JSON list of C-alpha atoms in Angstrom, two decimals:
[
{"chain": "A", "resi": 1, "resn": "MET", "atom": "CA", "xyz": [-0.02, -0.21, 0.42]},
{"chain": "A", "resi": 2, "resn": "ASN", "atom": "CA", "xyz": [1.39, 3.65, -1.49]},
{"chain": "A", "resi": 3, "resn": "GLU", "atom": "CA", "xyz": [1.90, 6.36, 2.04]},
{"chain": "A", "resi": 4, "resn": "ALA", "atom": "CA", "xyz": [-0.94, 8.24, 0.83]},
{"chain": "A", "resi": 5, "resn": "ALA", "atom": "CA", "xyz": [-3.38, 5.42, 0.52]},
{"chain": "A", "resi": 6, "resn": "LYS", "atom": "CA", "xyz": [-1.97, 4.57, 4.47]},
{"chain": "A", "resi": 7, "resn": "GLN", "atom": "CA", "xyz": [-3.30, 8.10, 4.84]},
{"chain": "A", "resi": 8, "resn": "LYS", "atom": "CA", "xyz": [-6.25, 8.46, 3.67]},
{"chain": "A", "resi": 9, "resn": "ILE", "atom": "CA", "xyz": [-7.51, 5.30, 5.57]},
{"chain": "A", "resi": 10, "resn": "GLU", "atom": "CA", "xyz": [-6.11, 6.72, 8.57]},
{"chain": "A", "resi": 11, "resn": "GLU", "atom": "CA", "xyz": [-7.08, 10.13, 8.17]},
{"chain": "A", "resi": 12, "resn": "LEU", "atom": "CA", "xyz": [-10.74, 8.87, 7.43]},
{"chain": "A", "resi": 13, "resn": "ILE", "atom": "CA", "xyz": [-10.62, 6.31, 10.33]},
{"chain": "A", "resi": 14, "resn": "GLY", "atom": "CA", "xyz": [-9.09, 9.33, 12.96]},
{"chain": "A", "resi": 15, "resn": "ALA", "atom": "CA", "xyz": [-12.76, 11.01, 12.01]},
{"chain": "A", "resi": 16, "resn": "ASN", "atom": "CA", "xyz": [-14.87, 9.60, 13.42]},
{"chain": "A", "resi": 17, "resn": "LYS", "atom": "CA", "xyz": [-14.79, 6.89, 16.78]},
{"chain": "A", "resi": 18, "resn": "VAL", "atom": "CA", "xyz": [-17.38, 5.10, 15.06]},
{"chain": "A", "resi": 19, "resn": "PHE", "atom": "CA", "xyz": [-16.17, 3.91, 11.19]},
{"chain": "A", "resi": 20, "resn": "LEU", "atom": "CA", "xyz": [-17.95, 1.92, 8.60]},
{"chain": "A", "resi": 21, "resn": "PHE", "atom": "CA", "xyz": [-15.67, 1.13, 5.51]},
{"chain": "A", "resi": 22, "resn": "MET", "atom": "CA", "xyz": [-18.27, -0.98, 3.68]},
{"chain": "A", "resi": 23, "resn": "LYS", "atom": "CA", "xyz": [-20.00, -1.35, -0.06]},
{"chain": "A", "resi": 24, "resn": "GLY", "atom": "CA", "xyz": [-22.28, 0.76, -1.28]},
{"chain": "A", "resi": 25, "resn": "THR", "atom": "CA", "xyz": [-23.06, 4.56, 2.23]},
{"chain": "A", "resi": 26, "resn": "PRO", "atom": "CA", "xyz": [-25.65, 3.23, 5.09]},
{"chain": "A", "resi": 27, "resn": "GLU", "atom": "CA", "xyz": [-28.75, 4.17, 2.73]},
{"chain": "A", "resi": 28, "resn": "ALA", "atom": "CA", "xyz": [-28.26, 2.38, -0.14]},
{"chain": "A", "resi": 29, "resn": "PRO", "atom": "CA", "xyz": [-25.66, -0.31, 0.91]},
{"chain": "A", "resi": 30, "resn": "MET", "atom": "CA", "xyz": [-24.24, -2.40, -2.10]},
{"chain": "A", "resi": 31, "resn": "CYS", "atom": "CA", "xyz": [-24.21, -5.91, -0.46]},
{"chain": "A", "resi": 32, "resn": "GLY", "atom": "CA", "xyz": [-25.21, -8.24, 2.41]},
{"chain": "A", "resi": 33, "resn": "PHE", "atom": "CA", "xyz": [-22.60, -8.34, 5.26]},
{"chain": "A", "resi": 34, "resn": "SER", "atom": "CA", "xyz": [-22.30, -4.29, 4.56]},
{"chain": "A", "resi": 35, "resn": "ALA", "atom": "CA", "xyz": [-26.01, -3.65, 5.08]},
{"chain": "A", "resi": 36, "resn": "GLY", "atom": "CA", "xyz": [-26.17, -6.61, 8.10]},
{"chain": "A", "resi": 37, "resn": "VAL", "atom": "CA", "xyz": [-23.18, -4.08, 10.04]},
{"chain": "A", "resi": 38, "resn": "SER", "atom": "CA", "xyz": [-24.91, -1.04, 8.74]},
{"chain": "A", "resi": 39, "resn": "ASN", "atom": "CA", "xyz": [-28.67, -1.82, 11.09]},
{"chain": "A", "resi": 40, "resn": "VAL", "atom": "CA", "xyz": [-26.89, -3.04, 13.81]},
{"chain": "A", "resi": 41, "resn": "LEU", "atom": "CA", "xyz": [-25.19, -0.11, 14.29]},
{"chain": "A", "resi": 42, "resn": "ARG", "atom": "CA", "xyz": [-28.12, 1.65, 13.70]},
{"chain": "A", "resi": 43, "resn": "SER", "atom": "CA", "xyz": [-30.25, -0.39, 15.83]},
{"chain": "A", "resi": 44, "resn": "LEU", "atom": "CA", "xyz": [-27.97, 0.52, 17.88]},
{"chain": "A", "resi": 45, "resn": "GLY", "atom": "CA", "xyz": [-28.40, 3.85, 17.37]},
{"chain": "A", "resi": 46, "resn": "ILE", "atom": "CA", "xyz": [-24.27, 4.41, 17.25]},
{"chain": "A", "resi": 47, "resn": "GLN", "atom": "CA", "xyz": [-23.61, 7.38, 14.69]},
{"chain": "A", "resi": 48, "resn": "TYR", "atom": "CA", "xyz": [-21.07, 5.96, 12.59]},
{"chain": "A", "resi": 49, "resn": "GLY", "atom": "CA", "xyz": [-18.75, 7.58, 9.24]},
{"chain": "A", "resi": 50, "resn": "SER", "atom": "CA", "xyz": [-18.91, 5.58, 6.37]},
{"chain": "A", "resi": 51, "resn": "PHE", "atom": "CA", "xyz": [-16.52, 4.95, 2.81]},
{"chain": "A", "resi": 52, "resn": "ASN", "atom": "CA", "xyz": [-17.81, 2.88, -0.07]},
{"chain": "A", "resi": 53, "resn": "VAL", "atom": "CA", "xyz": [-14.98, 1.35, -1.20]},
{"chain": "A", "resi": 54, "resn": "LEU", "atom": "CA", "xyz": [-16.54, 0.43, -4.55]},
{"chain": "A", "resi": 55, "resn": "SER", "atom": "CA", "xyz": [-15.97, 4.80, -4.99]},
{"chain": "A", "resi": 56, "resn": "ASP", "atom": "CA", "xyz": [-12.20, 3.72, -5.16]},
{"chain": "A", "resi": 57, "resn": "GLU", "atom": "CA", "xyz": [-10.20, 1.37, -5.99]},
{"chain": "A", "resi": 58, "resn": "VAL", "atom": "CA", "xyz": [-6.70, 2.17, -4.22]},
{"chain": "A", "resi": 59, "resn": "ILE", "atom": "CA", "xyz": [-8.87, 2.24, -0.29]},
{"chain": "A", "resi": 60, "resn": "ARG", "atom": "CA", "xyz": [-10.62, -0.37, -1.07]},
{"chain": "A", "resi": 61, "resn": "GLN", "atom": "CA", "xyz": [-7.50, -2.96, -1.94]},
{"chain": "A", "resi": 62, "resn": "GLY", "atom": "CA", "xyz": [-6.42, -1.02, 0.46]},
{"chain": "A", "resi": 63, "resn": "ILE", "atom": "CA", "xyz": [-7.92, -0.85, 4.00]},
{"chain": "A", "resi": 64, "resn": "LYS", "atom": "CA", "xyz": [-7.85, -4.46, 3.16]},
{"chain": "A", "resi": 65, "resn": "ASP", "atom": "CA", "xyz": [-3.58, -4.92, 2.98]},
{"chain": "A", "resi": 66, "resn": "TYR", "atom": "CA", "xyz": [-4.68, -1.74, 6.27]},
{"chain": "A", "resi": 67, "resn": "ALA", "atom": "CA", "xyz": [-5.78, -4.29, 8.84]},
{"chain": "A", "resi": 68, "resn": "ASN", "atom": "CA", "xyz": [-4.63, -7.14, 7.67]},
{"chain": "A", "resi": 69, "resn": "TRP", "atom": "CA", "xyz": [-8.68, -8.50, 6.82]},
{"chain": "A", "resi": 70, "resn": "PRO", "atom": "CA", "xyz": [-9.51, -9.12, 3.84]},
{"chain": "A", "resi": 71, "resn": "THR", "atom": "CA", "xyz": [-13.18, -9.20, 3.35]},
{"chain": "A", "resi": 72, "resn": "ILE", "atom": "CA", "xyz": [-14.59, -6.26, 3.05]},
{"chain": "A", "resi": 73, "resn": "PRO", "atom": "CA", "xyz": [-17.10, -4.34, 5.30]},
{"chain": "A", "resi": 74, "resn": "GLN", "atom": "CA", "xyz": [-14.30, -3.73, 8.23]},
{"chain": "A", "resi": 75, "resn": "LEU", "atom": "CA", "xyz": [-15.97, -1.86, 11.58]},
{"chain": "A", "resi": 76, "resn": "TYR", "atom": "CA", "xyz": [-13.34, 0.15, 13.79]},
{"chain": "A", "resi": 77, "resn": "VAL", "atom": "CA", "xyz": [-13.40, 2.04, 16.83]},
{"chain": "A", "resi": 78, "resn": "ASN", "atom": "CA", "xyz": [-11.94, 4.41, 18.43]},
{"chain": "A", "resi": 79, "resn": "GLY", "atom": "CA", "xyz": [-9.05, 3.47, 15.67]},
{"chain": "A", "resi": 80, "resn": "GLU", "atom": "CA", "xyz": [-8.65, 0.73, 16.36]},
{"chain": "A", "resi": 81, "resn": "PHE", "atom": "CA", "xyz": [-10.74, -2.90, 14.23]},
{"chain": "A", "resi": 82, "resn": "ILE", "atom": "CA", "xyz": [-13.03, -4.29, 15.87]},
{"chain": "A", "resi": 83, "resn": "GLY", "atom": "CA", "xyz": [-13.52, -6.84, 13.10]},
{"chain": "A", "resi": 84, "resn": "GLY", "atom": "CA", "xyz": [-16.50, -8.24, 9.66]},
{"chain": "A", "resi": 85, "resn": "HIS", "atom": "CA", "xyz": [-19.89, -8.85, 9.63]},
{"chain": "A", "resi": 86, "resn": "ASP", "atom": "CA", "xyz": [-20.45, -12.13, 12.16]},
{"chain": "A", "resi": 87, "resn": "ILE", "atom": "CA", "xyz": [-17.82, -10.49, 14.20]},
{"chain": "A", "resi": 88, "resn": "VAL", "atom": "CA", "xyz": [-19.80, -7.24, 14.77]},
{"chain": "A", "resi": 89, "resn": "VAL", "atom": "CA", "xyz": [-23.08, -9.22, 14.74]},
{"chain": "A", "resi": 90, "resn": "GLU", "atom": "CA", "xyz": [-21.89, -11.35, 18.00]},
{"chain": "A", "resi": 91, "resn": "MET", "atom": "CA", "xyz": [-20.32, -8.23, 19.40]},
{"chain": "A", "resi": 92, "resn": "ALA", "atom": "CA", "xyz": [-23.69, -6.35, 19.25]},
{"chain": "A", "resi": 93, "resn": "LYS", "atom": "CA", "xyz": [-25.77, -10.09, 20.75]},
{"chain": "A", "resi": 94, "resn": "SER", "atom": "CA", "xyz": [-23.25, -9.78, 23.36]},
{"chain": "A", "resi": 95, "resn": "GLY", "atom": "CA", "xyz": [-23.31, -6.20, 24.29]},
{"chain": "A", "resi": 96, "resn": "ASP", "atom": "CA", "xyz": [-19.53, -6.17, 23.56]},
{"chain": "A", "resi": 97, "resn": "LEU", "atom": "CA", "xyz": [-19.52, -3.59, 20.61]},
{"chain": "A", "resi": 98, "resn": "GLN", "atom": "CA", "xyz": [-22.27, -1.19, 22.60]},
{"chain": "A", "resi": 99, "resn": "LYS", "atom": "CA", "xyz": [-19.14, -1.35, 25.95]},
{"chain": "A", "resi": 100, "resn": "LYS", "atom": "CA", "xyz": [-17.04, -1.09, 23.25]},
{"chain": "A", "resi": 101, "resn": "VAL", "atom": "CA", "xyz": [-18.30, 2.54, 21.09]},
{"chain": "A", "resi": 102, "resn": "GLY", "atom": "CA", "xyz": [-19.46, 3.99, 24.79]},
{"chain": "A", "resi": 103, "resn": "THR", "atom": "CA", "xyz": [-22.97, 3.25, 24.62]},
{"chain": "A", "resi": 104, "resn": "LEU", "atom": "CA", "xyz": [-23.61, 0.83, 27.61]},
{"chain": "A", "resi": 105, "resn": "THR", "atom": "CA", "xyz": [-21.70, 0.98, 30.03]},
{"chain": "A", "resi": 106, "resn": "ALA", "atom": "CA", "xyz": [-20.11, -1.66, 32.50]}
]
């Protein structure tokens, strides 16, 4: 990954407490997994930023390299990579996602 792509990814992640790299947008997801994570966040009332990786092939590949994670969507909280669809769904069910985001206290 080139330095410009890495810098853009870090700026995106740093711009919001919760950030989602996804296919499509929260209003119009382009894959079921992206829709699933977006729906989980919305159902929990979690505000988040997002980036449509289909709009930028450099970022689409770069985020996979950045997180060392081969699939999209990818969720970040406070700059930390959380995971993809299955991890986010499980964390939401257990309450761990809400704790991580700060919408639920321990």
